[in-house]
Amino acid sequence: MSALTREETEALIQEVLEVYPEKAKKDREKHLAVNDQSIEQSKKCITSNRKSLPGVMTIRGCAYAGSKGVVWGPIKDMIHISHGPVGCGQYSRAGRRNYYVGTTGVNTFGTMNFTSDFQEKDIVFGGDKKLAKLITEIEQLFPLNKGISVQSECPIGLIGDDIEAVSKKAAKEIDKPVVPVRCEGFRGVSQSLGHHIANDAIRDWVLPRREGKPFEGTPYDVAVIGDYNIGGDAWSSRILLEEMGLRVVAQWSGDGTIAEMEKTPYVKVNLIHCYRSMNYIARHMEEKYNIPWMEYNFFGPTKVAESLRAIAALFDDKIKEGAERVIAKYQPLMQAVIDKYKPRLQGKRVMLYVGGLRPRHVIGAYEDLGMEVVGTGYEFGHNDDYDRTIKDMGNATLLYDDVTGFEFEEFVKKVKPDLVGSGIKEKFIFQKMGVPFRQMHSWDYSGPYHGYDGFAIFARDMDMTLNNPCWGKMQAPWLKKPEAEAEQKAA
Amino acid sequence: MANIMIQRGSKTEYVFYLPKRDLEDDIISMEFNTPEKWGGEIKLNNGGCYYIEPQAAPARLPISLRAKRLDAAE
């Protein structure tokens, strides 16, 4: 199927909206748009970061998911208490595959679940005593922890527990940072507010801890911010930066430690990968510590080279040479990857629906493989995300914000992409529809996808999914029409 | 009153950021823009309009300020 024209795409949106009642239709209409590169500001064509409509299937998370799951969770040498009932922590435990080095349960705690396991009694009489006891117990059982964060679940805010007071008292007792985070799930419209709350907690409780302490810096210190090391992403990014001569002081927060985070105010530049979840802290550090920040994109060789040059431009000639050296070193390797997979993937069309950065960041990687992204959307993006997306997407492509289950299915039925990239909740619907699918939240249990090494894996995975022989076997043999069979034999 | 942040922009001189609503936009005009007197009514690209108390120009940007909303877009 050839690409849709602007009119066809508009008609498609109208057709999908048809089934909604009048009020819902009016609301959802604002979240669906046809991309127009001439528009400077996204808000003229699409509304985002609004409350989801009751009754539709949304796949958004909550503020707790944004704070504990995304920002705080990967800090490996801290213990993150899921304060409240047991479910929130247990069902989200280790699901994001934030890799780290260390001995789990001894000096790192990334995949473990710590919870205060609220019962009726705690809701009625308050859970502060339980929290204090829990922190003492943690200190006895896991003495090598470097700090504790208290991630509030919904009931904490509802019953009005004073976790700040408990945390301050406990911090004095155990002489380690204890950070209360007010990330109750009911706050905000999606996990996005959780990111913000988590950033604010880091700003208030972590960054000031080393102010005025000596630090042996170099002119080439940088921090990698907003890389959660999913499947090893941060490692494949970090080696490139180090190879070009920079010193990576901190990784936020994949495979990161609290000590690294405390040292971040001493770096020369903050490099932001996930803009959505960590721009707040970057802005704060720019204001308070005068550290400039820049966004970069490590998906696909074109964007990696672009980003490496942009990063190097902030430093002296030594780094600039280093960047060129790195690009030249990997260029033939990447050409080999492209030569191998491009013929198999050329011209394939992709629809994406991911979280807060990949809907625009991975477009470059697909384009390097000769593929085209025909629709993209954010679960919890804001206006500034769409501002940045409009330029990266082709004209007359689909944009959908907080897409509902129904809308997404209909779009895929009509646009007929060759590949859909989204989360686990969509995966099996589309696979049962016979559409090849990649789970792009945690790389479908593969990865890394960042950097040059990541691109080779990305290309292999896309080929493995798209050209899997199973897609030709979607119909039972006895239902196959004879001419289709003949065609297959001929092929 | 709302907490806002003003930073340097690439297209225009200043960029406005309202964290509470995650509103990031270029400032197209600022009433006073001299080293001694800086601030006043600021107009945003999206049509919004805010007021910051006129003050001496800040030594470096970005800076967090309190601003009054005169006319928000949307």
XYZ file of C-alpha atoms in Angstrom:
565
model
C 0.000 0.000 0.000
C 1.361 3.379 -0.929
C 1.578 6.229 1.542
C -1.638 7.949 2.486
C -2.306 11.468 1.283
C -3.223 14.213 3.702
C -6.928 13.933 2.821
C -6.923 10.172 3.269
C -5.257 10.440 6.660
C -7.756 13.065 7.761
C -10.609 10.882 6.556
C -9.122 7.962 8.476
C -9.085 9.943 11.710
C -12.705 10.992 11.175
C -13.694 7.408 10.441
C -12.098 6.182 13.645
C -13.705 8.944 15.696
C -17.154 8.040 14.337
C -17.891 5.404 16.979
C -17.451 7.722 19.967
C -20.314 9.574 21.644
C -20.380 13.296 20.839
C -18.487 14.453 23.933
C -15.805 11.800 23.755
C -15.378 12.474 20.070
C -14.741 16.138 20.709
C -12.141 15.281 23.320
C -10.308 12.623 21.342
C -10.292 14.705 18.169
C -7.758 17.052 19.745
C -5.305 14.208 20.361
C -5.176 12.906 16.802
C -3.518 14.829 14.015
C -1.951 14.687 10.601
C 1.634 15.847 10.663
C 2.347 19.108 8.926
C 5.995 20.113 8.913
C 5.134 23.719 8.196
C 3.569 24.081 11.650
C 6.010 25.615 14.106
C 4.105 24.837 17.259
C 2.570 21.500 18.007
C -0.265 22.868 20.070
C -1.915 24.162 16.924
C -2.483 20.618 15.750
C -2.333 18.332 18.776
C -3.197 18.444 22.458
C -1.160 16.431 24.930
C -0.640 15.782 28.634
C -4.339 15.796 29.415
C -6.379 13.462 31.582
C -7.310 10.264 29.773
C -10.955 9.825 28.910
C -12.805 7.508 31.317
C -13.972 4.392 29.588
C -11.315 4.147 26.894
C -8.327 1.827 27.073
C -5.246 3.835 27.844
C -1.854 2.349 28.592
C -0.497 5.161 30.719
C 1.154 4.549 34.059
C 0.955 6.515 37.289
C 3.205 8.953 39.135
C 4.601 6.102 41.234
C 5.577 4.280 38.041
C 7.354 7.402 36.824
C 9.279 7.906 40.039
C 10.034 4.435 41.352
C 9.998 2.577 38.032
C 11.832 5.078 35.876
C 13.917 7.637 37.720
C 14.758 6.224 41.167
C 14.511 2.485 40.557
C 17.710 2.066 38.523
C 19.931 3.751 41.161
C 21.521 0.504 42.136
C 23.135 1.050 45.522
C 20.070 2.597 47.133
C 17.113 0.721 48.511
C 13.802 1.984 47.179
C 10.928 1.232 49.523
C 7.545 0.896 47.849
C 5.695 2.453 50.750
C 2.121 1.227 50.793
C 0.323 -1.961 49.755
C 2.439 -4.738 48.323
C 1.106 -4.868 44.753
C 2.563 -1.714 43.220
C 6.108 -2.770 43.991
C 5.738 -6.455 43.311
C 4.025 -6.194 39.920
C 6.527 -3.648 38.650
C 9.574 -5.375 40.051
C 12.529 -5.660 37.649
C 10.256 -5.310 34.639
C 12.271 -2.614 32.975
C 15.534 -4.530 32.709
C 17.752 -1.711 33.968
C 21.024 -3.631 33.900
C 23.681 -3.010 36.510
C 26.940 -4.433 37.840
C 27.054 -5.595 41.422
C 25.929 -8.372 43.737
C 22.190 -8.131 44.182
C 21.195 -8.189 47.826
C 24.686 -7.304 49.014
C 25.760 -4.002 47.541
C 23.169 -3.489 44.798
C 19.415 -3.832 45.050
C 18.018 -3.089 41.593
C 15.866 -6.158 41.015
C 14.681 -6.585 44.592
C 11.350 -5.439 45.962
C 11.184 -3.670 49.313
C 7.723 -2.792 50.543
C 6.004 -1.797 53.764
C 3.075 -4.095 52.793
C 0.249 -1.950 54.166
C -2.621 -3.713 55.897
C -5.982 -2.340 57.050
C -4.445 -1.532 60.440
C -1.816 0.716 58.824
C -4.424 2.601 56.830
C -6.505 3.193 59.966
C -3.720 4.034 62.417
C -1.127 5.385 59.995
C 2.021 3.720 58.710
C 4.756 5.998 60.044
C 5.818 3.602 62.786
C 5.988 0.758 60.312
C 8.165 2.833 58.000
C 10.587 3.718 60.795
C 10.818 0.057 61.781
C 11.293 -0.978 58.178
C 14.215 1.401 57.710
C 15.927 0.063 60.831
C 15.415 -3.496 59.597
C 16.809 -2.667 56.163
C 19.884 -1.167 57.780
C 20.438 -4.350 59.794
C 19.857 -6.762 56.921
C 21.547 -4.797 54.119
C 24.260 -2.719 55.778
C 26.010 -1.984 52.451
C 23.160 0.129 51.114
C 24.183 3.695 50.391
C 20.805 5.257 51.054
C 17.089 4.702 51.081
C 14.281 6.309 49.142
C 10.655 6.136 50.240
C 8.408 5.899 47.193
C 4.851 6.687 48.243
C 1.949 4.706 46.874
C -1.576 6.165 46.742
C -2.712 5.484 50.358
C 0.169 7.473 51.863
C -1.147 10.708 50.436
C -4.744 9.781 51.184
C -4.209 9.074 54.890
C -1.723 11.924 55.265
C 1.317 10.124 56.669
C 4.291 12.358 57.428
C 7.010 10.433 55.604
C 9.267 13.495 55.558
C 9.499 13.556 59.351
C 10.172 9.817 59.542
C 12.808 10.094 56.817
C 14.649 12.957 58.488
C 14.724 11.137 61.792
C 15.826 7.875 60.211
C 18.513 9.606 58.158
C 20.089 10.886 61.376
C 19.882 7.478 62.998
C 21.477 5.500 60.170
C 23.667 8.381 58.942
C 22.697 7.822 55.304
C 20.413 9.745 52.974
C 16.746 8.818 53.355
C 14.725 10.497 50.648
C 10.957 10.821 50.921
C 9.318 10.985 47.493
C 5.721 12.175 47.281
C 4.916 10.257 44.122
C 1.455 8.956 45.019
C -0.088 7.367 41.971
C -3.130 9.593 41.846
C -1.053 12.699 41.189
C -1.123 14.020 37.629
C -2.448 12.458 34.464
C 0.345 10.006 33.717
C 3.800 8.851 34.811
C 5.141 12.142 33.507
C 4.373 13.977 36.735
C 6.136 11.170 38.602
C 9.313 11.988 36.667
C 8.961 15.608 37.681
C 8.371 14.775 41.350
C 11.340 12.410 41.337
C 13.533 15.095 39.757
C 12.446 17.562 42.406
C 13.262 15.050 45.147
C 16.756 14.580 43.702
C 17.134 18.342 43.520
C 16.161 18.829 47.161
C 17.631 15.756 48.838
C 20.563 14.497 46.758
C 22.327 17.269 44.838
C 23.115 19.564 47.798
C 24.830 16.779 49.750
C 28.323 17.326 48.335
C 28.222 21.079 47.898
C 31.538 22.619 48.790
C 33.337 19.281 49.105
C 36.548 18.873 47.074
C 36.267 17.237 43.683
C 39.076 16.414 41.289
C 37.643 17.500 37.990
C 38.944 17.540 34.441
C 37.846 19.879 31.636
C 36.218 16.886 29.953
C 33.734 15.841 32.628
C 30.221 15.042 31.437
C 27.183 13.348 32.894
C 24.905 11.048 30.925
C 21.408 11.973 32.017
C 18.211 10.136 31.197
C 19.734 6.847 30.105
C 18.253 3.990 32.089
C 20.559 1.272 30.799
C 17.760 -0.845 29.404
C 19.428 -3.982 28.114
C 22.775 -2.190 28.541
C 21.981 1.014 26.624
C 23.991 3.294 28.855
C 27.073 1.103 28.516
C 27.031 1.173 24.722
C 26.608 4.960 24.875
C 29.237 5.509 27.519
C 32.035 3.743 25.642
C 31.589 6.089 22.688
C 31.867 9.161 24.889
C 34.907 7.765 26.657
C 36.511 6.769 23.382
C 36.333 10.332 22.138
C 38.150 11.537 25.245
C 35.390 12.606 27.611
C 35.128 11.478 31.211
C 31.686 10.231 32.171
C 31.295 11.179 35.810
C 27.730 10.070 36.325
C 25.109 7.903 34.753
C 21.545 8.951 35.519
C 20.197 6.633 36.478
C 20.819 3.303 34.719
C 23.679 1.494 36.490
C 24.054 4.695 38.510
C 24.961 5.198 42.142
C 24.022 7.927 44.551
C 27.653 9.010 44.808
C 27.703 9.680 41.056
C 24.560 11.721 41.287
C 25.958 13.823 44.101
C 29.020 14.577 41.967
C 27.010 15.693 38.946
C 27.022 19.408 39.902
C 30.780 19.385 39.148
C 30.539 18.287 35.502
C 31.064 20.611 32.552
C 28.078 19.514 30.442
C 24.961 17.480 31.088
C 24.062 15.234 28.177
C 20.356 14.441 28.096
C 19.034 11.402 26.324
C 15.524 11.089 27.733
C 14.419 14.698 27.612
C 10.950 13.992 28.961
C 11.946 12.435 32.249
C 15.050 14.419 33.172
C 14.885 17.873 31.604
C 13.716 19.267 34.943
C 16.918 18.439 36.754
C 19.006 19.652 33.822
C 17.253 23.003 33.924
C 17.811 23.192 37.662
C 21.526 22.452 37.341
C 21.831 25.031 34.580
C 20.365 27.664 36.846
C 22.041 26.757 40.103
C 25.413 25.378 39.020
C 25.734 27.015 35.602
C 26.035 23.694 33.765
C 24.834 23.806 30.175
C 22.876 20.845 28.897
C 22.147 19.427 25.477
C 19.924 16.733 24.069
C 21.498 14.000 22.028
C 20.250 10.972 20.136
C 22.159 7.702 19.988
C 19.786 5.698 17.779
C 21.211 4.793 14.354
C 24.624 5.722 12.894
C 23.433 8.955 11.251
C 22.089 10.358 14.497
C 25.000 9.025 16.555
C 27.500 10.770 14.295
C 25.425 13.941 14.369
C 25.217 13.829 18.164
C 28.904 13.013 18.683
C 29.839 16.032 16.561
C 27.368 18.250 18.406
C 28.753 17.115 21.767
C 32.350 17.607 20.579
C 31.506 21.122 19.411
C 31.142 22.096 23.070
C 34.731 21.074 23.797
C 38.210 21.765 22.397
C 39.948 20.357 19.316
C 41.171 17.260 21.118
C 37.590 16.086 21.651
C 36.567 17.134 18.159
C 39.340 14.974 16.730
C 38.281 12.203 19.079
C 34.732 12.365 17.771
C 35.896 12.142 14.170
C 38.143 9.232 15.084
C 35.262 7.367 16.707
C 32.933 8.032 13.780
C 35.596 6.910 11.288
C 36.299 3.769 13.304
C 32.694 2.612 13.411
C 31.656 3.820 9.966
C 32.788 0.682 8.059
C 31.217 -1.578 10.702
C 27.930 0.262 10.415
C 28.108 0.185 6.624
C 28.421 -3.585 6.822
C 25.301 -3.749 9.024
C 23.371 -1.532 6.641
C 24.567 -3.498 3.597
C 23.379 -6.680 5.209
C 19.955 -5.614 6.461
C 18.875 -2.695 4.288
C 17.985 -4.870 1.280
C 15.777 -6.992 3.552
C 14.068 -4.060 5.223
C 14.004 -1.388 2.507
C 10.690 0.385 2.087
C 8.994 -1.243 5.072
C 6.629 0.979 7.004
C 6.566 1.291 10.780
C 4.051 2.614 13.275
C 5.277 3.532 16.748
C 3.560 4.225 20.014
C 5.943 4.428 22.918
C 6.641 6.565 25.971
C 8.290 9.913 26.092
C 11.313 9.954 23.790
C 11.495 6.991 21.471
C 8.576 7.994 19.255
C 10.928 10.568 17.761
C 14.392 9.290 18.654
C 14.237 5.949 16.860
C 12.996 7.453 13.576
C 16.615 8.032 12.497
C 17.558 4.425 13.149
C 14.666 3.170 11.016
C 15.580 5.582 8.250
C 19.159 4.300 8.272
C 17.695 0.895 7.436
C 15.604 2.326 4.615
C 12.390 2.027 6.603
C 9.763 4.699 6.953
C 7.860 5.706 10.091
C 4.277 6.406 9.063
C 2.710 7.010 12.442
C 3.992 7.911 15.874
C 2.623 8.903 19.219
C 3.468 9.419 22.862
C 1.883 7.853 25.896
C 2.720 10.816 28.097
C 4.573 13.362 25.950
C 4.015 17.074 26.404
C 3.759 19.891 23.895
C 7.502 20.371 23.692
C 7.903 16.713 22.710
C 5.517 17.142 19.819
C 7.295 20.379 18.832
C 10.422 18.308 18.390
C 8.606 15.435 16.665
C 6.948 17.415 13.903
C 10.286 18.125 12.244
C 11.392 14.496 12.355
C 8.227 13.030 10.857
C 7.212 13.069 7.212
C 4.326 15.166 5.966
C 0.825 13.659 6.163
C 1.913 10.986 8.653
C -0.248 10.184 11.640
C 0.310 11.621 15.105
C -1.649 10.233 18.045
C -1.408 11.269 21.667
C -2.400 8.865 24.463
C -3.973 6.669 21.800
C -6.763 4.356 22.942
C -6.758 0.632 22.314
C -9.553 0.956 19.789
C -7.995 3.826 17.845
C -4.609 2.159 17.599
C -6.124 -1.071 16.311
C -8.185 0.762 13.704
C -5.209 2.819 12.561
C -3.131 -0.294 12.105
C -5.930 -2.023 10.205
C -6.231 0.891 7.801
C -2.620 2.058 7.445
C -1.364 -1.551 7.291
C 2.202 -0.943 8.511
C 4.761 -3.727 8.099
C 5.863 -3.364 11.703
C 4.387 -1.964 14.892
C 6.621 -0.866 17.745
C 4.899 -0.384 21.076
C 4.541 -1.870 24.555
C 3.731 -5.251 25.999
C 0.028 -4.437 26.363
C -0.299 -3.995 22.603
C 2.036 -6.768 21.591
C -0.254 -9.758 21.515
C -3.217 -7.945 19.963
C -1.132 -7.074 16.946
C 0.649 -10.382 16.725
C -2.736 -12.092 16.670
C -3.783 -9.709 13.912
C -0.761 -10.960 11.966
C 1.253 -7.762 12.207
C 4.938 -8.111 13.107
C 5.567 -6.383 16.418
C 8.515 -5.204 18.509
C 8.130 -4.265 22.139
C 9.992 -0.962 22.157
C 9.822 -0.156 25.876
C 12.461 -2.655 26.917
C 13.592 -3.717 23.446
C 11.586 -6.959 23.511
C 14.032 -8.501 25.992
C 16.935 -7.741 23.646
C 19.191 -4.702 23.472
C 21.126 -2.533 23.822
C 19.864 -0.343 20.977
C 21.852 2.794 21.802
C 25.125 3.665 20.140
C 26.942 1.908 17.326
C 26.927 -1.512 18.965
C 23.256 -1.100 19.667
C 22.422 -0.358 16.060
C 23.764 -3.726 14.900
C 21.433 -5.427 17.386
C 18.562 -3.158 16.434
C 18.940 -4.011 12.752
C 19.149 -7.729 13.476
C 16.071 -7.615 15.691
C 13.997 -5.715 13.150
C 14.977 -8.172 10.426
C 14.312 -11.124 12.713
C 10.797 -9.851 13.426
C 9.795 -8.582 10.013
C 11.129 -11.437 7.941
C 10.078 -14.155 10.332
C 8.526 -17.019 8.336
C 5.661 -17.261 10.825
C 3.878 -14.271 9.271
C 3.176 -16.355 6.152
C 1.507 -19.035 8.263
C -1.255 -16.943 9.770
C -3.992 -18.831 7.915
C -4.748 -22.494 8.554
C -3.615 -24.606 5.556
C -7.137 -25.914 4.836
C -8.511 -22.385 4.637
C -5.936 -21.238 2.117
C -7.235 -20.362 -1.305
C -5.683 -22.503 -4.058
C -4.316 -19.537 -6.055
C -2.544 -18.170 -2.995
C -0.889 -21.524 -2.584
C 0.229 -21.591 -6.191
C 1.650 -18.149 -5.743
C 3.597 -19.241 -2.724
C 5.015 -22.245 -4.519
C 6.090 -20.039 -7.389
C 7.733 -17.722 -4.921
C 1.482 33.955 40.755
C 3.455 31.162 39.247
C 7.060 30.092 39.374
C 8.659 30.467 35.982
C 12.120 30.187 34.504
C 13.615 32.453 31.875
C 16.517 31.167 29.807
C 18.393 32.144 26.682
C 16.860 30.984 23.426
C 18.261 30.129 20.029
C 15.583 31.810 17.919
C 14.622 34.630 20.243
C 16.591 36.292 23.012
C 14.653 34.658 25.841
C 12.680 31.461 26.356
C 9.943 31.165 28.932
C 9.383 27.974 30.922
C 6.493 27.297 33.282
C 7.327 24.003 35.036
C 3.916 23.518 36.591
C 2.265 23.272 33.194
C 5.367 22.261 31.291
C 4.932 25.213 29.017
C 8.057 26.117 27.062
C 7.836 29.003 24.646
C 9.763 31.847 23.058
C 9.330 35.313 24.478
C 8.534 37.651 21.609
C 8.526 40.870 23.568
C 9.579 42.101 26.965
C 8.470 45.495 28.205
C 11.809 46.532 29.742
C 15.051 45.095 28.481
C 17.894 47.232 29.740
C 20.568 46.377 32.334
C 18.955 48.667 34.936
C 15.327 47.852 34.338
C 14.352 44.420 33.140
C 11.027 42.607 33.089
C 7.508 43.964 33.052
C 4.960 42.578 30.672
C 6.218 39.656 28.602
C 4.461 38.279 25.564
C 4.832 34.685 24.467
C 4.801 33.198 21.020
C 1.632 31.256 21.826
C -0.261 34.453 22.641
C 0.085 34.193 26.419
C 1.023 37.224 28.461
C 2.747 37.348 31.858
C 4.045 40.054 34.169
C 7.267 39.982 36.140
C 8.213 42.708 38.579
C 10.713 45.037 36.830
C 14.187 44.570 38.316
C 17.851 44.883 37.445
C 18.794 42.507 34.622
C 20.013 39.164 36.026
C 23.749 38.530 35.885
C 23.250 35.185 34.215
C 20.447 33.087 32.847
C 18.475 30.904 33.383
C 16.765 32.440 36.357
C 13.686 31.389 38.319
C 11.149 34.118 38.998
C 7.625 34.662 40.159
C 5.298 35.806 37.429
C 1.707 36.930 37.291
C -0.495 35.604 34.533
C -2.211 38.393 32.665
C -3.582 36.434 29.774
C -2.913 32.762 29.130
C -3.282 31.257 25.702
C -5.606 28.274 25.010
